[in-house]
Amino acid sequence: MRTRDLIEGVLNKSSVFKSKEKLYPEYIPPELPHREKQLRELALLFKPLLTEPGHISQRVLLVGGIGTGKTVTARAFGREFSSLAKSRGINLEYIHVNCYRDRTLYTVISSIAKQVGMPVPTRGLSAQEIYLGLLEFLEDENKYIIVALDEFDYFIDFAGSEAVYFLVRTYDEYPEYTKRINFIFISRNTLSLSKLDPATESYLLRNIIRFEPYTAKELYDILDSRRNLAFYEGTVSDEIISYIAEIEGRDTGGRGNARVAIEILLLAGEAADSEGSPRVTLEHVRKAHITVNPDIAILYDTLFYLQLHEILFLLAAIRTLRRKQQPYVRIGEVEEEYRNVCEEFGEKPRKHTQVYEYAMNLKKLGLIEAKTSGKGYRGKSTLIGINAGPLEFLELKVLDILNKKIGERVHGRTH
Ligand SMILES: Nc1ncnc2c1ncn2[C@@H]1O[C@H](COP(=O)(O)OP(=O)(O)O)[C@@H](O)[C@H]1O
Ligand SMILES: [Mg+2]
């Protein structure tokens, strides 16, 4: 193929994405479903900055696990709140510092100074001196700031209790200054605060806003709004969104991490593009899931140690799911397929109660998902799904192992 044609081919290739960057971690969406309560609390706590600027130096602590929306909520709040302040004639700026990158008092303070546009000599000054310069600078410019110290746990570990104390007690140290610096501390858990002296700890715990892991329903809403921003209409079905939400939902066995959920959606879209598929399928999601969750690859190594009939049941589940093209199928359907599979491999099928036990073992091992049917199904029944990687790939793996196991046995018999 001519080089030009080749390149043009790539350029003209259609994509499921209309705006992929809407799925990148640094993107701040226009709405944050299920973080309304946290945003309201922030607004309430920082309201005095608008009504009586300079009267208080506010400190708020955001606490929650990874991917619960702490960073994006702080940034979105900071962006809107400072813009509202400006429209009321208050010169307020939001500053975000990542303490994973800037872990010492010196680098944190330098970063704040740089972001407010204060000229800082590159060497010769101590952290305290720069901070004093910052207080002066804010005074001169008549400026207020909200500083978010994100990944604050790292700052506590690296900079230590003294440094935290220094920041928190700014206006006790320098009472002659107007209170212009406010803080949002962002931390994974309150446990890391116990490394501080008790006075500072209790000080930080005064205004605390918690971020709980997301449920499947909440993740559904988050993914739904991202899908509409990032994908062309009709390329990602509701079923795909709800499947990802259930993989990651706190109440459905996941970690409740929105970052991972969005990343799965992104990678699934990329998988669809790379196959030239006009639509994102469940297989694309499974493929994406294994990429973000390398533990699954380790699961594959455990396949070999399963009992023969557990593997036969797993194969039946894979085939039923592939045939039906649904995220979940009834256990009864899998059992029917299991009998076919047994026949194929010359095995006597086990009884129903035994088969149910195989299913529960596979669930415990993380190879399949099992849940009770909800609405949309007639009667109550156990539903079986598989998130662990593309089914096509998994089927090959399972067949390979079955052939080895059964081959071995046949081999053993002849001797
Ligand atoms: N409520 C929400 N609505 C929309 N997107 C969200 C929401 N919560 C989290 N996200 C997205 O999920 C990802 C992880 O969120 P982030 O704020 O980085 O979590 P944390 O800082 O708690 O680890 C980001 O891409 C963020 O935009
Ligand atoms: Mg974060």
mmCIF file of N, CA and C and ligand atoms in Angstrom, residues 23-29 31-35 64-73 150-151 186 214 222 225-226 257-259 262, ligand 1:
data_model
loop_
_atom_site.group_PDB
_atom_site.id
_atom_site.type_symbol
_atom_site.label_atom_id
_atom_site.label_comp_id
_atom_site.label_asym_id
_atom_site.label_seq_id
_atom_site.Cartn_x
_atom_site.Cartn_y
_atom_site.Cartn_z
ATOM 1 N N LEU A 23 -12.919 11.619 28.669
ATOM 2 C CA LEU A 23 -12.763 10.464 29.557
ATOM 3 C C LEU A 23 -11.413 10.465 30.275
ATOM 4 N N TYR A 24 -10.603 11.483 30.011
ATOM 5 C CA TYR A 24 -9.292 11.542 30.651
ATOM 6 C C TYR A 24 -9.433 12.003 32.103
ATOM 7 N N PRO A 25 -8.538 11.505 32.972
ATOM 8 C CA PRO A 25 -8.663 11.814 34.409
ATOM 9 C C PRO A 25 -8.627 13.314 34.723
ATOM 10 N N GLU A 26 -7.946 14.117 33.928
ATOM 11 C CA GLU A 26 -7.805 15.542 34.268
ATOM 12 C C GLU A 26 -9.016 16.374 33.838
ATOM 13 N N TYR A 27 -9.921 15.771 33.055
ATOM 14 C CA TYR A 27 -11.093 16.512 32.598
ATOM 15 C C TYR A 27 -12.062 16.778 33.757
ATOM 16 N N ILE A 28 -12.542 18.009 33.830
ATOM 17 C CA ILE A 28 -13.531 18.342 34.869
ATOM 18 C C ILE A 28 -14.899 18.476 34.213
ATOM 19 N N PRO A 29 -15.798 17.522 34.470
ATOM 20 C CA PRO A 29 -17.103 17.552 33.792
ATOM 21 C C PRO A 29 -17.987 18.659 34.341
ATOM 22 N N GLU A 31 -21.004 18.492 35.322
ATOM 23 C CA GLU A 31 -21.827 18.083 36.470
ATOM 24 C C GLU A 31 -21.178 16.886 37.143
ATOM 25 N N LEU A 32 -21.378 16.794 38.462
ATOM 26 C CA LEU A 32 -20.815 15.700 39.234
ATOM 27 C C LEU A 32 -21.945 14.960 39.939
ATOM 28 N N PRO A 33 -22.537 13.978 39.244
ATOM 29 C CA PRO A 33 -23.654 13.258 39.858
ATOM 30 C C PRO A 33 -23.231 12.638 41.188
ATOM 31 N N HIS A 34 -24.098 12.735 42.171
ATOM 32 C CA HIS A 34 -23.914 12.112 43.489
ATOM 33 C C HIS A 34 -22.804 12.736 44.333
ATOM 34 N N ARG A 35 -22.374 13.925 43.937
ATOM 35 C CA ARG A 35 -21.469 14.668 44.815
ATOM 36 C C ARG A 35 -22.095 16.018 45.182
ATOM 37 N N GLY A 64 -11.707 10.179 51.651
ATOM 38 C CA GLY A 64 -12.354 9.084 50.933
ATOM 39 C C GLY A 64 -11.338 8.270 50.157
ATOM 40 N N GLY A 65 -11.737 7.078 49.761
ATOM 41 C CA GLY A 65 -10.842 6.169 49.036
ATOM 42 C C GLY A 65 -10.534 6.653 47.629
ATOM 43 N N ILE A 66 -9.705 5.887 46.947
ATOM 44 C CA ILE A 66 -9.301 6.254 45.588
ATOM 45 C C ILE A 66 -10.506 6.205 44.648
ATOM 46 N N GLY A 67 -10.582 7.215 43.787
ATOM 47 C CA GLY A 67 -11.626 7.214 42.770
ATOM 48 C C GLY A 67 -13.008 7.568 43.281
ATOM 49 N N THR A 68 -13.076 8.196 44.453
ATOM 50 C CA THR A 68 -14.388 8.581 44.984
ATOM 51 C C THR A 68 -14.735 10.032 44.628
ATOM 52 N N GLY A 69 -13.889 10.671 43.824
ATOM 53 C CA GLY A 69 -14.229 12.005 43.327
ATOM 54 C C GLY A 69 -13.732 13.165 44.161
ATOM 55 N N LYS A 70 -12.766 12.921 45.047
ATOM 56 C CA LYS A 70 -12.268 14.010 45.899
ATOM 57 C C LYS A 70 -11.595 15.106 45.065
ATOM 58 N N THR A 71 -10.666 14.707 44.210
ATOM 59 C CA THR A 71 -9.915 15.684 43.427
ATOM 60 C C THR A 71 -10.833 16.476 42.498
ATOM 61 N N VAL A 72 -11.678 15.764 41.789
ATOM 62 C CA VAL A 72 -12.516 16.455 40.806
ATOM 63 C C VAL A 72 -13.531 17.365 41.499
ATOM 64 N N THR A 73 -14.017 16.951 42.663
ATOM 65 C CA THR A 73 -14.963 17.791 43.404
ATOM 66 C C THR A 73 -14.274 19.063 43.896
ATOM 67 N N ASP A 150 -3.717 18.205 47.812
ATOM 68 C CA ASP A 150 -4.227 16.897 47.404
ATOM 69 C C ASP A 150 -3.193 15.833 47.742
ATOM 70 N N GLU A 151 -3.643 14.610 47.969
ATOM 71 C CA GLU A 151 -2.759 13.515 48.393
ATOM 72 C C GLU A 151 -1.967 13.952 49.624
ATOM 73 N N ILE A 186 -6.855 17.092 51.337
ATOM 74 C CA ILE A 186 -7.502 15.917 50.732
ATOM 75 C C ILE A 186 -6.720 14.662 51.105
ATOM 76 N N TYR A 214 -18.518 4.564 45.380
ATOM 77 C CA TYR A 214 -19.770 4.645 44.626
ATOM 78 C C TYR A 214 -20.469 3.290 44.524
ATOM 79 N N ILE A 222 -22.818 8.330 36.574
ATOM 80 C CA ILE A 222 -21.561 8.990 36.210
ATOM 81 C C ILE A 222 -21.147 8.571 34.800
ATOM 82 N N SER A 225 -23.381 10.035 31.993
ATOM 83 C CA SER A 225 -23.153 11.413 31.559
ATOM 84 C C SER A 225 -21.829 11.535 30.796
ATOM 85 N N ARG A 226 -20.837 10.709 31.154
ATOM 86 C CA ARG A 226 -19.579 10.716 30.394
ATOM 87 C C ARG A 226 -19.756 10.156 28.991
ATOM 88 N N ASN A 257 -14.854 2.640 42.582
ATOM 89 C CA ASN A 257 -13.870 3.592 42.082
ATOM 90 C C ASN A 257 -14.292 4.128 40.707
ATOM 91 N N ALA A 258 -14.642 5.401 40.655
ATOM 92 C CA ALA A 258 -15.116 5.985 39.392
ATOM 93 C C ALA A 258 -13.991 6.083 38.367
ATOM 94 N N ARG A 259 -12.775 6.252 38.844
ATOM 95 C CA ARG A 259 -11.657 6.346 37.910
ATOM 96 C C ARG A 259 -11.533 5.074 37.088
ATOM 97 N N ILE A 262 -14.448 4.658 34.588
ATOM 98 C CA ILE A 262 -14.305 5.502 33.399
ATOM 99 C C ILE A 262 -13.174 4.990 32.504
HETATM 100 N N1 LIG B 1 -19.445 12.230 40.795
HETATM 101 C C1 LIG B 1 -18.703 12.196 39.701
HETATM 102 N N2 LIG B 1 -19.194 12.593 38.511
HETATM 103 C C2 LIG B 1 -18.444 12.548 37.397
HETATM 104 N N3 LIG B 1 -17.179 12.115 37.361
HETATM 105 C C3 LIG B 1 -16.620 11.690 38.515
HETATM 106 C C4 LIG B 1 -17.348 11.706 39.741
HETATM 107 N N4 LIG B 1 -16.551 11.231 40.713
HETATM 108 C C5 LIG B 1 -15.385 10.914 40.139
HETATM 109 N N5 LIG B 1 -15.409 11.194 38.816
HETATM 110 C C6 LIG B 1 -14.332 10.968 37.864
HETATM 111 O O1 LIG B 1 -13.661 9.797 38.276
HETATM 112 C C7 LIG B 1 -12.253 9.951 38.194
HETATM 113 C C8 LIG B 1 -11.634 9.830 39.545
HETATM 114 O O2 LIG B 1 -12.051 10.889 40.393
HETATM 115 P P1 LIG B 1 -11.015 11.650 41.340
HETATM 116 O O3 LIG B 1 -11.619 12.923 41.728
HETATM 117 O O4 LIG B 1 -9.675 11.690 40.697
HETATM 118 O O5 LIG B 1 -11.000 10.635 42.578
HETATM 119 P P2 LIG B 1 -10.084 10.715 43.884
HETATM 120 O O6 LIG B 1 -9.369 12.023 43.889
HETATM 121 O O7 LIG B 1 -11.042 10.551 45.002
HETATM 122 O O8 LIG B 1 -9.132 9.542 43.779
HETATM 123 C C9 LIG B 1 -12.034 11.301 37.544
HETATM 124 O O9 LIG B 1 -11.922 11.108 36.159
HETATM 125 C C10 LIG B 1 -13.290 12.055 37.880
HETATM 126 O O10 LIG B 1 -13.552 13.034 36.923
#
